[in-house]
Coordinates of C-alpha atoms in Angstrom, one line a residue:
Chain A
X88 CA 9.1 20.4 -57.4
X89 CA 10.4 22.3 -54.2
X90 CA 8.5 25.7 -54.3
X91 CA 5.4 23.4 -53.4
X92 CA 5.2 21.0 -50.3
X93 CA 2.0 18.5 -50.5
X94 CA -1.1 19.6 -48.9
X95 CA -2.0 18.0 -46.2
X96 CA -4.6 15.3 -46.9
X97 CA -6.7 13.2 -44.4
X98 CA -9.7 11.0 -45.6
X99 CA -12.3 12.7 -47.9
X100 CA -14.2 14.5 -45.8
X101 CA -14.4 18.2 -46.4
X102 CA -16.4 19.2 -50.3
X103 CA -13.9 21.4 -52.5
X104 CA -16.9 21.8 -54.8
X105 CA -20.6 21.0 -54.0
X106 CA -23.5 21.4 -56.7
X107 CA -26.8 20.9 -55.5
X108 CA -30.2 20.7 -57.5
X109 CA -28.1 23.4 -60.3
X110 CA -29.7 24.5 -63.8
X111 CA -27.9 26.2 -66.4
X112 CA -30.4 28.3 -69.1
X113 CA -28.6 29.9 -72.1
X114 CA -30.5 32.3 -74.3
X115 CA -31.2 30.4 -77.5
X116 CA -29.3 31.2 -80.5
X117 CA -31.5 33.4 -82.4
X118 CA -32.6 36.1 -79.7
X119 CA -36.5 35.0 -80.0
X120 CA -36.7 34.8 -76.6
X121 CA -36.1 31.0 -76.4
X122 CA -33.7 29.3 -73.7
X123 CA -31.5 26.5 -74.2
X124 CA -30.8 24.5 -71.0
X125 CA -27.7 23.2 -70.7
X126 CA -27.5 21.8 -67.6
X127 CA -31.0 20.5 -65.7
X128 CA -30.7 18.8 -61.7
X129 CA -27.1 18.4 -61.3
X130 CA -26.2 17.3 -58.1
X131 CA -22.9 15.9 -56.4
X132 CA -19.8 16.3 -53.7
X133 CA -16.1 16.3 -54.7
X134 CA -13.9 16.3 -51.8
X135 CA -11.2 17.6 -51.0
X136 CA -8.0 16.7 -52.4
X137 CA -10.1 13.9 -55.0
X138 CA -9.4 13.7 -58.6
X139 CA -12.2 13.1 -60.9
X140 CA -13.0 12.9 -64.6
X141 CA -15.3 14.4 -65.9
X142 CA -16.9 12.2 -69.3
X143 CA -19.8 12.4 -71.8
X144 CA -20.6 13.6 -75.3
X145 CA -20.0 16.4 -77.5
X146 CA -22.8 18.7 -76.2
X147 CA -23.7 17.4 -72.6
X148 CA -22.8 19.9 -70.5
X149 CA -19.7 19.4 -69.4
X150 CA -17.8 22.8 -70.2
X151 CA -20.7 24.1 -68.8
X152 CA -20.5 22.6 -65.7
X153 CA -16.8 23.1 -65.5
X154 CA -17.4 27.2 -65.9
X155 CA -19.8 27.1 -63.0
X156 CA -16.9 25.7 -61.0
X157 CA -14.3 28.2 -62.3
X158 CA -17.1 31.3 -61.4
X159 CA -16.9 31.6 -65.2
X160 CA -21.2 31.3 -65.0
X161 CA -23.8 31.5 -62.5
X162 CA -26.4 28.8 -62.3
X163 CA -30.0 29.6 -63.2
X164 CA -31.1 27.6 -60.2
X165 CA -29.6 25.4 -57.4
X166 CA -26.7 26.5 -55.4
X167 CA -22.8 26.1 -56.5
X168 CA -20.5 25.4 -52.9
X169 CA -17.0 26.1 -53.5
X170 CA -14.3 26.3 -51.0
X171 CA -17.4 25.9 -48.1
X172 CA -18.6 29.2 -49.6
X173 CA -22.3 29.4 -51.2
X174 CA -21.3 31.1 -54.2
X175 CA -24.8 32.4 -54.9
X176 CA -24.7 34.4 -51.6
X177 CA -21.4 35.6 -52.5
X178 CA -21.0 39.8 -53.7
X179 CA -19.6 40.3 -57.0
X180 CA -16.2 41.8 -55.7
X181 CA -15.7 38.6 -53.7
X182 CA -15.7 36.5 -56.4
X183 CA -11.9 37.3 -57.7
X184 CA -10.2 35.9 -54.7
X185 CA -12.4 32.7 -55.0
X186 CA -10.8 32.9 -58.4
X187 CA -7.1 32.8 -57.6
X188 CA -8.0 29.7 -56.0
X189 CA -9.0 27.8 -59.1
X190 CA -6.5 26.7 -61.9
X191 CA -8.0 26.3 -65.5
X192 CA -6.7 24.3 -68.3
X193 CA -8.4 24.8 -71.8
X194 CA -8.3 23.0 -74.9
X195 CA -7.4 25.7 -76.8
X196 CA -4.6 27.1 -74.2
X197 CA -6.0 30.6 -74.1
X198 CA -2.5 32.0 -73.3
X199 CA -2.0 35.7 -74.5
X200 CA 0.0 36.1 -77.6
X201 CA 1.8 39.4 -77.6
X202 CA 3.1 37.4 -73.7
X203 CA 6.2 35.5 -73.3
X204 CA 5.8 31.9 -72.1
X205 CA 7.1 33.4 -68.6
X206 CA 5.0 36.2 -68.5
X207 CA 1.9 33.9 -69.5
X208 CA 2.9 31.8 -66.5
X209 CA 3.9 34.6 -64.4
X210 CA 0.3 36.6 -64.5
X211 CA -1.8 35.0 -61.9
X212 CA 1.0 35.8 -59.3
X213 CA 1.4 39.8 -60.9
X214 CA -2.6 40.0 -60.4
X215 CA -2.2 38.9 -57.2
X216 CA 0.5 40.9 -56.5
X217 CA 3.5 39.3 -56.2
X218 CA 6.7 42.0 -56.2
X219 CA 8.3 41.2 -59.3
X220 CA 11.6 40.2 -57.4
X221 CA 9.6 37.4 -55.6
X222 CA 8.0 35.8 -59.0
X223 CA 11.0 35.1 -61.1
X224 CA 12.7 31.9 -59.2
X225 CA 8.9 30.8 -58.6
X226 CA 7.8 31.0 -62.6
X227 CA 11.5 29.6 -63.4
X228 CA 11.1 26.3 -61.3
X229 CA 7.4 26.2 -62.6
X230 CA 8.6 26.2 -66.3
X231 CA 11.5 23.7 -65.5
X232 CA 8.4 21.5 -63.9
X233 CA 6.8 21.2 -66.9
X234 CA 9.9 20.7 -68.9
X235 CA 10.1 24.3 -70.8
X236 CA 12.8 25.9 -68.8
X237 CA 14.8 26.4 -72.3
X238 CA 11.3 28.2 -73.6
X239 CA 10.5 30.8 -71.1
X240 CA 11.3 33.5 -73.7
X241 CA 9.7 32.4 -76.5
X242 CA 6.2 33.6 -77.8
X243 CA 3.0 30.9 -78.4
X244 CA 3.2 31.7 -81.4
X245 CA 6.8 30.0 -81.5
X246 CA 5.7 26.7 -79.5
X247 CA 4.7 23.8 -80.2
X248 CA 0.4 22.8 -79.2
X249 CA 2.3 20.5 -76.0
X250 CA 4.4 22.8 -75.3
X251 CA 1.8 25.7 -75.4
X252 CA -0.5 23.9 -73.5
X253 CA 2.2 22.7 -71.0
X254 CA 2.9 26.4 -70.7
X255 CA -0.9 26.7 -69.5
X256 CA -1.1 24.1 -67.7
X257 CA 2.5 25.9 -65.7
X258 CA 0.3 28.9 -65.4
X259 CA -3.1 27.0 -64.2
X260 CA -0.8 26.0 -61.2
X261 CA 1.7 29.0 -60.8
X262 CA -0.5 29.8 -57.5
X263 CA -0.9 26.4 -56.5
X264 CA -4.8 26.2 -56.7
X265 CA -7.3 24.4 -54.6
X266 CA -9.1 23.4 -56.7
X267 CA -7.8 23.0 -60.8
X268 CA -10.6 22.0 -63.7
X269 CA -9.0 21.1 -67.3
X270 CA -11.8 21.2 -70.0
X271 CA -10.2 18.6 -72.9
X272 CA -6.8 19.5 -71.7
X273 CA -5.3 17.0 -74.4
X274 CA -8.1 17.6 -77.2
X275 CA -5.1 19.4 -79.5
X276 CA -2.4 17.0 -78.6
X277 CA -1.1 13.8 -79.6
X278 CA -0.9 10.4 -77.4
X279 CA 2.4 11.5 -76.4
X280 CA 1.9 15.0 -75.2
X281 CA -1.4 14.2 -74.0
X282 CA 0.5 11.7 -71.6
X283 CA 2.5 14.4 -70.3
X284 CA -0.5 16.6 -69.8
X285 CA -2.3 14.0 -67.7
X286 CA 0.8 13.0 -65.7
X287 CA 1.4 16.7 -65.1
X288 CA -2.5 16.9 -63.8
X289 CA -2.3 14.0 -61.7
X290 CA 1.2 15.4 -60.0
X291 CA -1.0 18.1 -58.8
X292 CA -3.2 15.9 -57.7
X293 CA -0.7 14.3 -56.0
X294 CA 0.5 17.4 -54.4
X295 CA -3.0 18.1 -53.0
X296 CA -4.9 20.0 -55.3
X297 CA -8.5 19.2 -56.5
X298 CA -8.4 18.0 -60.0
X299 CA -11.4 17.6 -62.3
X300 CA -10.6 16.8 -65.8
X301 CA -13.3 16.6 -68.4
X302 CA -12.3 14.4 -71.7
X303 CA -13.8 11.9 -73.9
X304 CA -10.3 10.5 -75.0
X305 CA -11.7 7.0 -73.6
X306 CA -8.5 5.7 -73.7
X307 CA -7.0 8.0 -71.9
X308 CA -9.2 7.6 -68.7
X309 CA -8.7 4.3 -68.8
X310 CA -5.1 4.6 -68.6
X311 CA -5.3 6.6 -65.6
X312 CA -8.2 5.3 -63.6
X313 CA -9.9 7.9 -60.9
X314 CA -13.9 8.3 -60.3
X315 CA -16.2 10.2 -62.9
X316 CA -19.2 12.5 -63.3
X317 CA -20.6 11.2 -66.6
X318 CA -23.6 13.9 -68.2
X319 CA -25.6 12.9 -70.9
X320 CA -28.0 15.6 -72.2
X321 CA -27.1 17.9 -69.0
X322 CA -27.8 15.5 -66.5
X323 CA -25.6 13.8 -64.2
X324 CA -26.2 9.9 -64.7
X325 CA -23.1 8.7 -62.8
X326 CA -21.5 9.3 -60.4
X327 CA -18.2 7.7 -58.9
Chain B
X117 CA -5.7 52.3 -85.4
X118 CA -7.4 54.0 -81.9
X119 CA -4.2 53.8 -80.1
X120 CA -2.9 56.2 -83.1
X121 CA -6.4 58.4 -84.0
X122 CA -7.6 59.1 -80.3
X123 CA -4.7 61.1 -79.6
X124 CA -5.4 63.2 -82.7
X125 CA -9.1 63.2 -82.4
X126 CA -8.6 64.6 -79.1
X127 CA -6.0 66.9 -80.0
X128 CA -9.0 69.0 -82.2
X129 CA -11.4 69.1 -79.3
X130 CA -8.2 70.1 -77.0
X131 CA -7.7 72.9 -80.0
X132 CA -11.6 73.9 -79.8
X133 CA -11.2 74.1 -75.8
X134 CA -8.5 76.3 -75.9
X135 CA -10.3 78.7 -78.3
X136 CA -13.8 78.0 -75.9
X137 CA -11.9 78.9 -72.5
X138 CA -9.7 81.6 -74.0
X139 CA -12.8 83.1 -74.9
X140 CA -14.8 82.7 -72.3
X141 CA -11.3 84.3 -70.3
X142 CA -11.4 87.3 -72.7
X143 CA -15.1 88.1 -72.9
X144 CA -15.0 88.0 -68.7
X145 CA -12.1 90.3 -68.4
X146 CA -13.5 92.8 -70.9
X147 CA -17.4 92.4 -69.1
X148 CA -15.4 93.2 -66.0
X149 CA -13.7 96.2 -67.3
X150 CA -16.7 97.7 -69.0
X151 CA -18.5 96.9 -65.9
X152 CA -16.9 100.0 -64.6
X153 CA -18.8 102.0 -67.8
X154 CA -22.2 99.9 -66.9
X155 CA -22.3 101.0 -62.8
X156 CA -23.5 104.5 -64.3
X157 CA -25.6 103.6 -66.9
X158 CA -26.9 107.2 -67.7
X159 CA -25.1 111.1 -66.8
X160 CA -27.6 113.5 -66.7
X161 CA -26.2 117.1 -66.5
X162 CA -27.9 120.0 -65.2
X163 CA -26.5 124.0 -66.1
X164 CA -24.3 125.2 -63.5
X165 CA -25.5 127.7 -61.2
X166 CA -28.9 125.2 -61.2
X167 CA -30.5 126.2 -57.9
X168 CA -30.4 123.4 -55.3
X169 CA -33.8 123.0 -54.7
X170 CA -34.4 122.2 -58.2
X171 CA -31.2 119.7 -58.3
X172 CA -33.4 118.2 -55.3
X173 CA -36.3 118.1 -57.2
X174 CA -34.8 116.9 -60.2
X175 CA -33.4 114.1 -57.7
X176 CA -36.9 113.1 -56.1
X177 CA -38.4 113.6 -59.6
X178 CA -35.9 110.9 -60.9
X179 CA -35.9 108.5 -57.7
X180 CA -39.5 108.3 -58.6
X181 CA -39.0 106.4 -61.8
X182 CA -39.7 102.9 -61.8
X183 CA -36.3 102.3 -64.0
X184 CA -34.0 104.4 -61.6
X185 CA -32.6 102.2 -59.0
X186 CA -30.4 105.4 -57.5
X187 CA -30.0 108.5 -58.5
X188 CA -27.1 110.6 -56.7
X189 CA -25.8 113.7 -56.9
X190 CA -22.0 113.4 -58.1
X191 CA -20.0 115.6 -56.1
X192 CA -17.9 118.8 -56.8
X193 CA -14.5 117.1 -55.3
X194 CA -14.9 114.1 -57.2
X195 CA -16.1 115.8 -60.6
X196 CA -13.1 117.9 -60.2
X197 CA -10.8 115.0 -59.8
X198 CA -12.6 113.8 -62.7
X199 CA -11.9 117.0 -65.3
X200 CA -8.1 117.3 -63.5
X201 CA -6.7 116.1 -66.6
X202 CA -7.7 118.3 -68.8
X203 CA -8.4 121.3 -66.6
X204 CA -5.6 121.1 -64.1
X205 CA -5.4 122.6 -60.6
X206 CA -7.8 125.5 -62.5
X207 CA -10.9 122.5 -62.2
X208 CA -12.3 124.4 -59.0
X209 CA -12.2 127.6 -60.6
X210 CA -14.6 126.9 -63.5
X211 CA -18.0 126.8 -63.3
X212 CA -18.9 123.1 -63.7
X213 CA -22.4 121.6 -64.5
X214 CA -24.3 119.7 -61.5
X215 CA -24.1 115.7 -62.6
X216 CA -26.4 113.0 -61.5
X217 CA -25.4 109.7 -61.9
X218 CA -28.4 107.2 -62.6
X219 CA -28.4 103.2 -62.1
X220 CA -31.2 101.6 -63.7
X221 CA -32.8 98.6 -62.3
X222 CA -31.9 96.8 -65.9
X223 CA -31.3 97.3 -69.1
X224 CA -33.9 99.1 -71.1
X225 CA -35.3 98.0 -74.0
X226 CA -35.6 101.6 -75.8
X227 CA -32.4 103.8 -74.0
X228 CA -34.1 106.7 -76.4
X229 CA -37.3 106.9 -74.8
X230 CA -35.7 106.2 -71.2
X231 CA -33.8 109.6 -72.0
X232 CA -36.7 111.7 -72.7
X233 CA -38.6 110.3 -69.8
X234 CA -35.8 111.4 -67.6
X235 CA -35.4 115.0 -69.8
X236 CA -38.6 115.0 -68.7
X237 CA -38.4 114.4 -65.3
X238 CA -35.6 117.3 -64.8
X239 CA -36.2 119.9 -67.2
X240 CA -33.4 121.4 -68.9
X241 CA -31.1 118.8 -68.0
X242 CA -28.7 117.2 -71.1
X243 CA -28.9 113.3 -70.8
X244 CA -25.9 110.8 -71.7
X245 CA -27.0 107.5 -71.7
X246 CA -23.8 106.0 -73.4
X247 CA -23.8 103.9 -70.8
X248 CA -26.6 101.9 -71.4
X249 CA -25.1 101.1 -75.0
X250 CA -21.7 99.9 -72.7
X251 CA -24.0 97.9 -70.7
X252 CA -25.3 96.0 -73.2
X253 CA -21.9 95.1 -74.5
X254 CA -21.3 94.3 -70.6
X255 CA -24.8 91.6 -70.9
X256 CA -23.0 90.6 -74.8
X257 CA -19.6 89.9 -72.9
X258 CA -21.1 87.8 -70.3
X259 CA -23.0 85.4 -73.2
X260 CA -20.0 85.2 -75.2
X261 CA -17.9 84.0 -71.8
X262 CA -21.5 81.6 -70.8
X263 CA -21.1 80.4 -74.6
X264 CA -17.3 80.0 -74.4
X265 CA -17.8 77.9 -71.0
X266 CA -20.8 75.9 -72.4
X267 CA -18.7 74.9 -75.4
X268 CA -16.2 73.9 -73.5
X269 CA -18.7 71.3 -71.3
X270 CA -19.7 70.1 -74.7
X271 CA -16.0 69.6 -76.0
X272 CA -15.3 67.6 -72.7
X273 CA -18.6 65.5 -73.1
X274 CA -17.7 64.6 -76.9
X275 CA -13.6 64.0 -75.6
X276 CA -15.3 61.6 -73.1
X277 CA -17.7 60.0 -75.4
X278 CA -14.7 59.6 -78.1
X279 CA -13.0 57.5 -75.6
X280 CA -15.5 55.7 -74.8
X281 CA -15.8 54.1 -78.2
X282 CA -12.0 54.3 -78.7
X283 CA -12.1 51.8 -75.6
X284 CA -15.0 50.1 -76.4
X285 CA -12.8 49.1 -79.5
X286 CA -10.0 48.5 -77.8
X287 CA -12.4 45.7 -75.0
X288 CA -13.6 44.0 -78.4
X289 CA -10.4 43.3 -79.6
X290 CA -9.1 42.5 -77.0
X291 CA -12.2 40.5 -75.0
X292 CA -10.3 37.0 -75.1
X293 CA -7.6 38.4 -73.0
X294 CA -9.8 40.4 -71.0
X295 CA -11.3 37.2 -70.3
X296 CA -8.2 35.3 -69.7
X297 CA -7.5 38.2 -66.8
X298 CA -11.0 38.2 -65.1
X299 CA -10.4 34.2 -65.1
X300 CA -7.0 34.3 -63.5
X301 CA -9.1 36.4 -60.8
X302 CA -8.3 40.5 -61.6
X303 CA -10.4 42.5 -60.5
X304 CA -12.6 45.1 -62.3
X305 CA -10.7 47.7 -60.8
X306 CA -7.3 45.7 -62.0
X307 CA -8.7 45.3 -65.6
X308 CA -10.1 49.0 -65.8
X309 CA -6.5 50.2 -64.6
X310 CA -4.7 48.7 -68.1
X311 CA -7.2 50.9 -70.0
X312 CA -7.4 53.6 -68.3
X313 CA -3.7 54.3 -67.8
X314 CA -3.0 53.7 -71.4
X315 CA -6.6 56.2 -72.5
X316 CA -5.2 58.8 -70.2
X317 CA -1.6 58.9 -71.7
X318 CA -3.2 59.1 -74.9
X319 CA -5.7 62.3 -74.2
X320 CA -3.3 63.8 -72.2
X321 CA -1.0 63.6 -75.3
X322 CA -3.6 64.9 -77.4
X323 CA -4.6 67.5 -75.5
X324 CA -1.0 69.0 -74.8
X325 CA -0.9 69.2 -79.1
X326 CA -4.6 70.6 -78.9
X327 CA -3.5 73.5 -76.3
X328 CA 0.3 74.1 -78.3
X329 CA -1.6 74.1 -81.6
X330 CA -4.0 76.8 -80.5
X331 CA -1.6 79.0 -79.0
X332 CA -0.3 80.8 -82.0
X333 CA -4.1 82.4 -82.5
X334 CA -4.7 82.3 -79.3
X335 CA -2.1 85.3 -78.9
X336 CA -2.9 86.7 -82.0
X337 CA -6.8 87.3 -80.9
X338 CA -5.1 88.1 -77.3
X339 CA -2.9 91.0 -79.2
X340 CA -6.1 92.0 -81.1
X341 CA -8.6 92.2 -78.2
X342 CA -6.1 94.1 -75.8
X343 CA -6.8 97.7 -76.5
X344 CA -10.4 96.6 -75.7
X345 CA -8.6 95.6 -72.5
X346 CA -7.3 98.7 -71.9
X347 CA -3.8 97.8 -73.0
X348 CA -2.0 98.3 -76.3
X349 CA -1.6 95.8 -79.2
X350 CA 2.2 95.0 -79.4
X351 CA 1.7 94.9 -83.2
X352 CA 1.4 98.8 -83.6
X353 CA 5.0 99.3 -82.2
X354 CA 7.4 96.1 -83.0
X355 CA 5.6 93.6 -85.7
X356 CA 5.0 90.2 -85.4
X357 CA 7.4 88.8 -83.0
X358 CA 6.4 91.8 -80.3
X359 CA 2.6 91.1 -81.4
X360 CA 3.1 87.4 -80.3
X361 CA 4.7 88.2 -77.1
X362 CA 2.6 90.4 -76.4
X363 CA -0.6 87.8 -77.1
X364 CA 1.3 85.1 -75.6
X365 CA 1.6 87.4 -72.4
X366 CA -1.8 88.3 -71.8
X367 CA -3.1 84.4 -72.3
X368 CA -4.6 82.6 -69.5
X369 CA -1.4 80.8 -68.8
X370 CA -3.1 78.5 -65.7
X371 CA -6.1 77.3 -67.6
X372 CA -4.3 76.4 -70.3
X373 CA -1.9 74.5 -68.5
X374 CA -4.3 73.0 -67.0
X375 CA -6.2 71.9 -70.0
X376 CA -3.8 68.8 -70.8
X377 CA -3.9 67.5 -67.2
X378 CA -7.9 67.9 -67.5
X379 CA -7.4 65.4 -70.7
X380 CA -5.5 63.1 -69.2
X381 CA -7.9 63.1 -66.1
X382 CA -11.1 62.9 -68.8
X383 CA -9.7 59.9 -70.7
X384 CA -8.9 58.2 -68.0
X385 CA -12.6 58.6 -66.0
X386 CA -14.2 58.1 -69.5
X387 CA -12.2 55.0 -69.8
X388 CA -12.5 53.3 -66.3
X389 CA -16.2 53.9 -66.4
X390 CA -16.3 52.2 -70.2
X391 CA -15.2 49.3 -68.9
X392 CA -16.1 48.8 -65.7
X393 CA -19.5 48.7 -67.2
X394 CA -18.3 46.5 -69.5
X395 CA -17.4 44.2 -67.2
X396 CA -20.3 44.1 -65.5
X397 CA -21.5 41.2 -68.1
X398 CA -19.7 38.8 -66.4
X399 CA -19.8 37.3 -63.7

């Protein structure tokens, strides 16, 4: 990968993402006034430049916690530290730059349909607002990173679950993020693909960014061994 | 399905506009001409020879009345210009009538009992109070232009709100992407942008077929209404074609022209408001 030189990395000293004493309250299904917490006294550090998993059970928080750290929700109480920046204290409008600094990964790929596999990969740099000329050999060395070189013209609808979410993975990264969160990244995959997905995530890690990666494909972490944040019933009981 | 009815939704209310301000145009350019009738709402003739000290009574008599805002003597240069056109150069010669003009403070309620009052008030004098009746067509003109106007604000508010649940559509079925954008770190003003260009092209659209559609009639109650204008129909003299030309001529060319621009501008306000609102569920 050329377009992309490693960050710089020293020891683990300055927090990429902090979370201290956060809540997350969801209105209750039913609308009788009832809350839901999802989230209850979470608290921890990820350095800069760390890759971490992040592990526990169907239901215990962890897509939660990984939209707090995409600005995707705002806590109900306790502070969310991103980038150095109190997030809480931040204005609305600030909010989308913080944004372009974060790469997410879903399970479900979340690319737009009626977009070409380069134009999925090439829309954070548009939004950002890259001249057109100065995005093509940038989304073509991207797609030929993550193998789908060949691909760039085809619809999601015409590729394959790895090679759709390889395509979202391309476009996670497109602006190089800080910081990159993948919520079951290999959920919809098979061992093989998965593989690839994982390898691609810890290349970026590799090359600097912040990864967090949540899963319960066991086997998987243990193939690639890196600290976790394990939640159980929204609370964080490990941590490292 | 919006993408295809909004433009024809709008085109009707672009239709109903055109009528509204074509109108309101009309009714202000007749209220303007029989203005001219309205400024001497009553004539009240005395015999000629009438001594001047009675025309000066007559005068003080009527500047008395608590209707009469003025009351002036017209004089014998300008009622000769007046009668030139039927009396010729011989106008001086005659013996004309004295004439008071007479502006009323407002419009009264019963012009018959406002004429004997002012019989009254200069005896033997003939009263014409024709035009009172021409001011109240004046006071009719202005409601229908005040009508025309306030029908076209409610046009533009139901244009507005008919975008703003074309859009609203449009957001919910298109919220995953809209979501995908706001995560990749667009801006409200970014997301808005994609609907509001796309909601303006589309009223714009309509409105330009709104405005064409309407012209036809518009011209044909242009042709109609001009010898109430003090012009001629073209239909009397060269049939239809010369009837539309002639309607087509005395249009209000700038509003209309306008009108589609207006659209365009409407749908896309309508639009970015929608969903920056919108937006402002997330975070």
């Amino acid at each position: 990968m050329t377009i992309w030189r490693p960050r710089r990395q020293g020891p683990f000293s300055a927090a990429m993402v902090r979370f201290s004493g956060v809540g997350l309250r969801y209105p209750a299904p039913g609308g009788d006034g009832a809350v839901r917490e999802a989230l209850r006294g979470i608290g921890f550090t990820l350095p800069e430049g760390s890759f971490h998993w992040l592990l526990g059970p169907s239901g215990a928080g962890k897509t939660s916690l990984l939209r707090l750290m995409q600005l995707a929700l705002r806590p109900t109480e306790g502070e969310v530290e991103l980038f150095g920046q109190r997030v809480g204290r931040l204005r609305r409008a600030a909010l989308p730059r913080l944004r372009r600094r974060i790469g997410v990964v879903h399970q479900d790929f979340r690319l737009l349909a009626h977009l070409s596999a380069f134009d999925n990969v090439a829309l954070p740099l548009r939004i950002a607002g890259r001249a057109e000329a100065a995005l093509r050999a940038d989304v073509a060395e991207i797609l030929r990173w993550v193998g789908l070189a060949d691909r760039a013209e085809a619809l999601p609808a015409g590729l394959s679950g790895g090679e759709q979410q390889r395509v979202a993975i391309a476009r996670a990264v497109i602006v190089r993020p800080a910081l990159l969160v993948a919520d079951e990244p290999t959920g919809n995959l098979d061992a093989e693909q998965a593989a690839r997905v994982i390898a691609l995530l810890r290349e970026m890690h590799r090359l600097g960014s912040t990864v967090v990666v949540a899963s319960h494909a066991m086997k998987l972490v243990e193939a690639y061994p890196a600290p976790a944040l394990r939640l159980d019933a929204g609370r964080l009981v490990a941590h490292g | 399905m919006a993408d295809r009815l909004l433009p024809l939704l709008v085109a009707a209310m672009a239709l109903l506009a055109a009528l509204a301000l074509a109108g309101a145009e009309g009714a202000a350019a007749m209220a303007a001409r029989w203005q001219q009738g309205a400024a001497s709402a009553v004539t009240l003739q005395l015999p000629a020879g009438t001594p001047p000290a009675r025309v000066e009574a007559a005068l003080g008599a009527l500047r008395n009345l608590p209707e009469v805002a003025e009351a002036r003597l017209l004089d014998r240069a300008r009622l000769a210009a007046l009668l030139n056109p039927w009396l010729g150069e011989a106008a001086p010669e005659v013996p004309l009538p004295v004439v008071i003009e007479i502006a009323l403070h407002g419009l009264p309620a019963a012009p018959e009992t406002l004429a004997a009052r002012l019989e009254a008030a200069a005896p033997g004098a003939a009263v014409e109070a024709h035009g009172v009746w021409v001011a109240r067509l004046v006071a009719l003109a202005r409601s229908l232009q005040a009508v025309g106007f306030a029908t076209l604000v409610l046009v533009a508010a139901l244009a507005a709100a008919v975008v703003a649940v074309a859009v609203r559509a449009g957001i919910a079925a298109r919220r995953d992407a809209i979501a995908v954008l706001h995560e990749l770190g667009a801006t409200d003003g970014d997301i808005a942008h994609r609907f509001a260009a796309r909601a303006g092209w589309l009223t714009g659209l309509g409105a330009l077929l709104g405005t064409a559609a309407a012209l036809p009639v518009l011209a044909l109650l242009a042709d109609l209404a001009a010898p109430l204008l003090g012009g001629d129909s073209g239909g009397w003299r060269g049939g239809g074609v010369a009837r539309l030309r002639a309607g087509l001529a005395a249009l209000p060319w700038p509003a209309l022209v306008a009108l589609p621009a207006l659209g365009a501008a409407l749908g896309w306000t309508s639009a970015q408001v929608t969903v920056r609102l919108w937006l402002r569920r997330l975070p």
